[in-house]
Amino acid sequence: MRRVACIALLATLVASACSSSPDTEDRIPTTKGAPTPGQEVFPVIASSEIVVGTNRLQIGLIDTNDAPVRSPETTLRVAFVGPGDEEPTSKSTMSFLWTIKPVQGLWVGEAFFGTPGEWEALIEVVGGGYDASVGTTFEVKQEGTTPQIGEKGPGVDTPTSSDVADLSEITTDSDPDPRFYELSIAEALKAGRPAVIVFATPKFCSSQVCGPTLTIVKDVSRRFPGVNFVHVEPYDLDKVPEELEPVPAVTAWGLPSEPWVFVTDGRGQVAGKYEGSVAPSELTQLLRSL
Amino acid sequence: MMRRSFVVGLGLVLILGACSGEGSNGPREIVGLVVDIQSGGGFGEVKSFTVKEGDEQFEIFVDPDVTYDFPLAHLNAHRAGAEPVRVEAETRGGKLFAVAIGDA
């Protein structure tokens, strides 16, 4: 009898010791945006600032092996359903754009959202061997923190080459283009020319998206001698890597993340803004139009 | 007496064995793609982010008391580039909190 009680007690102890398995308590799966079983691709909304009005929306696709899909022949036909709506109220056809060929690319398109709240994207993935329907949800805010298209960019006295003995004091770019450090943001906005302002940190952000952003803009800059270019390190270089403190320009421009690229026209008004990545073709097209 | 000691010893071995594996409450590693970010509003202010690891997704909360080596403002670049992250996370109050974040 005692033996039975002892075994029962042991069984209870073992069972309770095993009760916090990694798949239950320690690893808590979320169902948010969970893929539909059997779907070929998983959509990821790659824009963090989506606001009421017209947006440049970026969507990435991940395949069943969790690898990014790179397929220029594939088009996304997206229908957007607003909060409380049964039917889509806006649509967008999104094309694939290489940011770094053949490594990095996303589907980019204009999308209009009339109200804030949680929206649903119903995405038809067609072409390039794909024929799938997938969906995801995302948040639309009433307004963003970065300057809106048409707004004047905040004039900030960012450091220039004339303020330092060596460019390494104001840039982490290992091969800096002096042209990007001749003017402060404030000077570039008042110069009466279009300007491209790049917030990026090549050294402290060396991912496939972040690191090459400045390189992409530098490449494009060679075709536009009449445009001013300004590179701003988002973190205070006197404090990194111990402290990642944003510089005043980051706060003034309301950046939620990095990198960002802004294009302003000859009046200093924002003509385009790109979060995360910008395709050379997009930047070239906009600069030609100014 | 010998038998009782054996049974108790076996019990301890079983309990320790059950506790020593993946079932412990210590930090756990999640490696996957960032598929969603809940922003706190300001630069690099992130409340939580969702990591897709295979067929599962995990919402991982940022601990405001932890200084991460990884700049949180950089998470969106990982999301946009479908570049995986490695997160050490622990469970507190039924939620996963990031202890450390890094490139995978």
XYZ file of C-alpha atoms in Angstrom:
394
model
C 0.000 0.000 0.000
C 2.826 2.312 0.969
C 4.623 1.494 -2.246
C 1.536 2.437 -4.292
C 1.211 5.745 -2.425
C 4.883 6.452 -2.980
C 4.650 5.783 -6.720
C 1.517 7.951 -6.977
C 3.288 10.778 -5.160
C 6.286 10.490 -7.464
C 4.047 10.495 -10.541
C 2.349 13.680 -9.288
C 5.703 15.342 -8.650
C 7.044 14.401 -12.079
C 3.848 15.552 -13.793
C 3.912 18.923 -12.033
C 7.606 19.359 -12.772
C 6.928 18.797 -16.456
C 3.888 21.031 -16.676
C 5.667 24.162 -17.966
C 6.643 22.895 -21.377
C 8.165 25.322 -23.883
C 5.167 25.014 -26.156
C 2.722 26.090 -23.512
C 4.009 28.644 -21.040
C 7.483 29.668 -22.103
C 6.762 30.019 -25.787
C 3.441 31.682 -26.284
C 2.349 31.623 -29.899
C 0.184 34.440 -31.110
C -2.502 34.051 -33.699
C -2.098 37.613 -34.968
C -1.573 37.497 -38.719
C -1.214 33.743 -38.553
C -0.824 32.139 -41.948
C -3.709 30.231 -43.428
C -2.807 26.531 -43.431
C -1.555 25.457 -46.812
C -0.909 28.920 -48.184
C 2.193 29.328 -50.334
C 3.236 32.743 -49.166
C 2.950 34.830 -46.034
C 2.490 38.606 -46.406
C 4.363 41.103 -44.231
C 3.419 44.758 -44.156
C 6.831 46.445 -44.172
C 5.721 50.035 -43.503
C 5.501 51.196 -39.906
C 3.921 54.581 -40.543
C 0.578 54.070 -42.285
C -1.761 57.024 -41.931
C -5.135 58.306 -43.106
C -4.697 59.476 -46.702
C -2.444 58.241 -49.484
C 0.521 56.113 -48.462
C 3.496 54.469 -50.113
C 2.848 50.966 -48.869
C 5.462 48.223 -48.864
C 4.607 44.541 -48.661
C 7.031 41.652 -48.475
C 6.265 37.992 -49.062
C 7.787 35.060 -47.217
C 7.660 31.547 -48.628
C 6.970 28.320 -46.758
C 10.669 28.028 -45.861
C 10.604 31.494 -44.248
C 12.709 32.843 -47.104
C 11.841 36.173 -48.740
C 10.172 35.901 -52.151
C 11.997 37.842 -54.868
C 9.838 37.749 -57.968
C 9.654 40.773 -60.295
C 7.083 38.945 -62.455
C 4.673 38.700 -59.540
C 2.037 41.368 -58.944
C 0.015 41.961 -55.817
C -3.611 43.008 -56.309
C -4.646 44.290 -52.928
C -8.135 45.163 -51.704
C -8.333 47.049 -48.411
C -11.242 46.597 -46.016
C -11.619 49.350 -43.438
C -12.616 48.953 -39.787
C -16.243 47.879 -39.537
C -16.583 47.517 -43.314
C -17.728 44.349 -45.042
C -16.402 45.248 -48.490
C -13.137 46.781 -49.697
C -13.112 50.566 -49.946
C -9.815 50.960 -51.761
C -7.552 48.947 -54.003
C -3.935 48.972 -55.081
C -1.845 47.098 -57.601
C 1.626 46.665 -56.216
C 4.709 45.963 -58.304
C 7.943 44.399 -57.242
C 10.861 46.790 -56.933
C 14.446 45.731 -56.472
C 16.216 47.793 -53.873
C 19.398 45.759 -54.158
C 19.296 43.480 -57.153
C 19.229 40.450 -56.782
C 19.240 40.501 -52.973
C 16.550 42.809 -51.724
C 13.165 43.849 -53.017
C 9.593 44.504 -51.979
C 6.202 45.135 -53.515
C 5.442 48.824 -53.474
C 2.294 50.732 -54.357
C 0.099 53.655 -53.399
C -2.736 52.912 -51.043
C -5.480 55.164 -49.710
C -7.048 54.771 -46.278
C -10.010 56.931 -45.310
C -10.226 56.207 -41.592
C -7.918 55.203 -38.751
C -8.119 51.773 -37.152
C -7.404 48.181 -38.024
C -7.594 47.501 -41.750
C -7.488 44.214 -43.577
C -5.511 43.625 -46.762
C -6.889 40.935 -49.083
C -3.995 40.131 -51.364
C -4.078 38.265 -54.649
C -0.577 37.105 -55.532
C -0.458 36.562 -59.279
C 2.231 35.888 -61.869
C 5.748 34.539 -61.659
C 4.432 31.092 -60.795
C 2.215 32.299 -57.971
C -1.560 32.207 -57.800
C -2.557 32.626 -54.177
C -4.949 34.626 -52.048
C -3.650 35.710 -48.657
C -4.580 38.296 -46.083
C -3.235 40.280 -43.198
C -4.224 43.130 -40.904
C -2.488 46.395 -40.101
C -3.054 49.598 -38.146
C -3.810 52.921 -39.825
C -3.099 55.967 -37.658
C -4.852 59.304 -37.883
C -1.529 60.982 -38.545
C 2.124 60.075 -38.607
C 5.100 61.538 -36.830
C 7.225 62.297 -39.902
C 6.508 65.352 -42.075
C 3.686 64.800 -44.540
C 4.088 65.127 -48.291
C 3.779 68.825 -49.101
C 4.820 69.939 -45.616
C 7.970 71.945 -45.079
C 10.802 69.815 -43.701
C 12.122 70.833 -40.269
C 15.278 72.917 -40.680
C 17.858 71.450 -38.330
C 21.475 72.590 -38.048
C 23.068 69.186 -38.500
C 26.883 69.072 -38.401
C 28.747 69.536 -41.673
C 32.305 68.986 -42.872
C 33.170 72.556 -41.911
C 32.395 71.725 -38.255
C 34.828 68.815 -37.958
C 38.441 67.953 -38.668
C 37.556 64.588 -40.166
C 34.357 63.225 -41.696
C 34.550 60.181 -39.423
C 33.350 62.477 -36.629
C 29.969 62.854 -38.331
C 29.568 59.698 -40.421
C 30.110 55.977 -39.992
C 30.312 55.514 -43.761
C 33.661 53.869 -44.527
C 33.745 55.566 -47.926
C 32.008 58.903 -47.387
C 31.088 61.149 -50.300
C 32.073 64.700 -49.196
C 29.082 66.062 -51.125
C 26.748 64.581 -48.487
C 28.347 66.631 -45.697
C 28.637 70.087 -47.271
C 25.258 71.370 -46.091
C 23.186 71.014 -42.961
C 19.519 70.064 -43.331
C 18.576 73.690 -42.611
C 20.913 74.945 -45.352
C 19.758 72.338 -47.869
C 16.098 73.249 -47.322
C 16.826 76.936 -47.949
C 19.082 76.412 -50.976
C 16.281 76.649 -53.530
C 17.134 73.240 -54.974
C 15.685 69.781 -54.474
C 17.389 67.903 -51.667
C 17.672 64.301 -50.533
C 18.075 63.762 -46.799
C 19.228 60.328 -45.706
C 18.938 59.174 -42.112
C 21.034 56.009 -41.962
C 23.880 54.538 -40.009
C 26.044 52.265 -42.144
C 28.154 51.034 -39.233
C 25.548 50.365 -36.589
C 22.909 49.130 -38.984
C 24.559 46.736 -41.373
C 21.565 44.662 -42.465
C 20.689 44.113 -46.102
C 18.193 46.983 -45.975
C 19.766 49.449 -43.648
C 23.421 49.327 -44.549
C 23.026 49.792 -48.308
C 20.484 52.628 -48.106
C 23.200 55.289 -48.133
C 25.048 53.440 -50.894
C 21.893 53.422 -53.042
C 21.412 57.168 -52.578
C 25.097 57.827 -53.260
C 24.822 55.908 -56.537
C 21.725 57.876 -57.569
C 23.354 61.187 -56.560
C 25.915 60.916 -59.367
C 23.135 61.406 -61.913
C 21.817 64.550 -60.206
C 24.491 67.242 -59.869
C 21.821 69.887 -59.315
C 20.384 68.232 -56.221
C 21.711 68.664 -52.677
C 22.348 65.540 -50.634
C 22.604 65.375 -46.840
C 23.498 62.316 -44.796
C 22.564 62.332 -41.111
C 23.698 59.706 -38.613
C 20.612 58.987 -36.491
C 22.596 58.245 -33.322
C 24.877 60.590 -31.378
C 28.292 59.268 -32.439
C 29.905 60.604 -29.270
C 27.819 58.166 -27.228
C 27.631 54.985 -29.307
C 27.818 52.093 -28.816
C 27.246 52.476 -25.060
C 24.191 54.670 -25.602
C 21.994 54.756 -28.680
C 20.767 58.307 -28.268
C 19.014 59.876 -31.272
C 20.368 63.163 -32.601
C 18.062 66.246 -32.523
C 17.312 65.916 -36.256
C 15.785 62.466 -35.699
C 13.429 63.893 -33.101
C 12.616 66.961 -35.189
C 11.723 64.801 -38.209
C 9.694 62.431 -36.001
C 11.370 59.237 -37.134
C 9.968 56.065 -35.569
C 12.724 53.886 -37.075
C 15.788 53.994 -39.282
C 16.753 54.247 -42.074
C 14.577 56.891 -43.763
C 15.078 58.893 -46.947
C 13.262 62.183 -47.607
C 13.162 64.171 -50.822
C 12.332 67.861 -50.695
C 11.593 70.198 -53.577
C 13.144 73.606 -54.275
C 10.868 75.188 -51.647
C 11.948 72.817 -48.919
C 8.662 70.913 -48.973
C 8.617 67.135 -48.664
C 8.014 65.573 -52.076
C 8.697 61.969 -51.147
C 9.575 59.827 -48.154
C 10.818 56.271 -47.968
C 11.014 54.130 -44.882
C 13.397 51.219 -44.652
C 14.372 50.960 -48.242
C 14.131 52.899 -51.452
C 14.518 51.549 -54.951
C 16.968 53.473 -57.154
C 14.230 53.635 -59.809
C 11.773 55.296 -57.378
C 14.274 57.906 -56.263
C 15.425 58.619 -59.811
C 11.865 59.021 -61.054
C 10.955 61.459 -58.293
C 14.098 63.554 -58.662
C 13.528 63.824 -62.414
C 10.044 65.188 -61.760
C 11.242 68.019 -59.503
C 15.162 0.511 4.001
C 17.297 -0.046 0.890
C 14.159 -0.271 -1.252
C 12.736 2.973 0.150
C 15.998 4.816 -0.499
C 16.047 3.460 -4.045
C 12.470 4.635 -4.726
C 13.164 8.112 -3.286
C 16.428 8.347 -5.254
C 14.681 7.314 -8.460
C 12.007 9.922 -7.800
C 14.583 12.672 -7.417
C 16.318 11.621 -10.626
C 12.985 11.694 -12.479
C 12.065 15.125 -11.110
C 15.477 16.616 -11.881
C 15.423 15.077 -15.348
C 11.990 16.513 -16.020
C 13.111 19.964 -14.909
C 16.444 20.093 -16.667
C 15.231 20.099 -20.271
C 13.221 22.502 -22.366
C 10.486 22.616 -19.808
C 12.333 25.013 -17.523
C 11.225 28.616 -17.057
C 14.619 30.070 -18.026
C 15.193 32.221 -21.085
C 14.438 30.582 -24.426
C 15.719 31.308 -27.872
C 13.390 32.159 -30.714
C 14.868 32.592 -34.173
C 12.705 33.866 -36.989
C 11.430 36.734 -39.067
C 9.938 39.912 -37.686
C 6.438 40.112 -39.132
C 4.835 42.790 -36.975
C 5.961 45.650 -34.739
C 3.862 47.465 -32.166
C 5.491 50.864 -31.957
C 5.547 53.017 -28.859
C 5.502 56.199 -30.937
C 8.989 57.677 -30.580
C 12.268 56.787 -32.245
C 13.071 53.176 -31.506
C 10.198 52.928 -29.053
C 8.801 49.461 -29.505
C 6.177 47.917 -27.230
C 6.286 44.467 -28.767
C 7.168 42.667 -31.952
C 6.062 39.401 -33.517
C 8.544 36.790 -34.663
C 7.521 34.032 -37.070
C 9.429 30.841 -36.393
C 8.294 28.179 -38.812
C 4.543 27.745 -38.465
C 4.371 29.553 -35.124
C 4.372 33.230 -34.259
C 5.423 34.738 -30.946
C 4.548 38.190 -29.707
C 7.581 39.328 -27.738
C 7.391 42.323 -25.432
C 10.224 44.779 -24.942
C 11.353 45.213 -21.344
C 11.842 48.948 -20.694
C 14.316 48.105 -17.935
C 16.633 46.193 -20.285
C 19.282 47.969 -22.366
C 19.494 45.946 -25.563
C 22.660 45.913 -27.652
C 20.353 45.757 -30.659
C 18.895 49.153 -31.664
C 15.132 48.732 -31.576
C 14.787 51.375 -34.312
C 16.488 48.791 -36.502
C 13.749 46.152 -36.107
C 11.791 47.585 -39.006
C 14.789 47.150 -41.292
C 14.761 43.466 -40.371
C 11.038 43.285 -41.088
C 11.405 45.034 -44.452
C 14.370 42.912 -45.457
C 13.011 39.604 -44.143
C 16.208 39.223 -42.159
C 15.885 36.902 -39.171
C 16.469 37.892 -35.581
C 17.568 35.798 -32.619
C 15.658 36.604 -29.457
C 16.288 35.331 -25.974
C 12.959 35.574 -24.224
C 11.521 34.665 -20.872
C 7.958 34.292 -19.688
C 6.562 36.716 -17.151
C 2.908 36.900 -16.282
C 1.939 34.863 -19.314
C 3.837 37.115 -21.746
C 7.157 36.690 -23.477
C 9.714 39.402 -22.708
C 12.930 39.883 -24.679
C 16.082 39.478 -22.617
C 18.425 39.866 -25.588
C 17.939 40.565 -29.310
C 20.437 40.077 -32.101
C 20.929 39.344 -35.776
C 20.405 35.658 -36.565
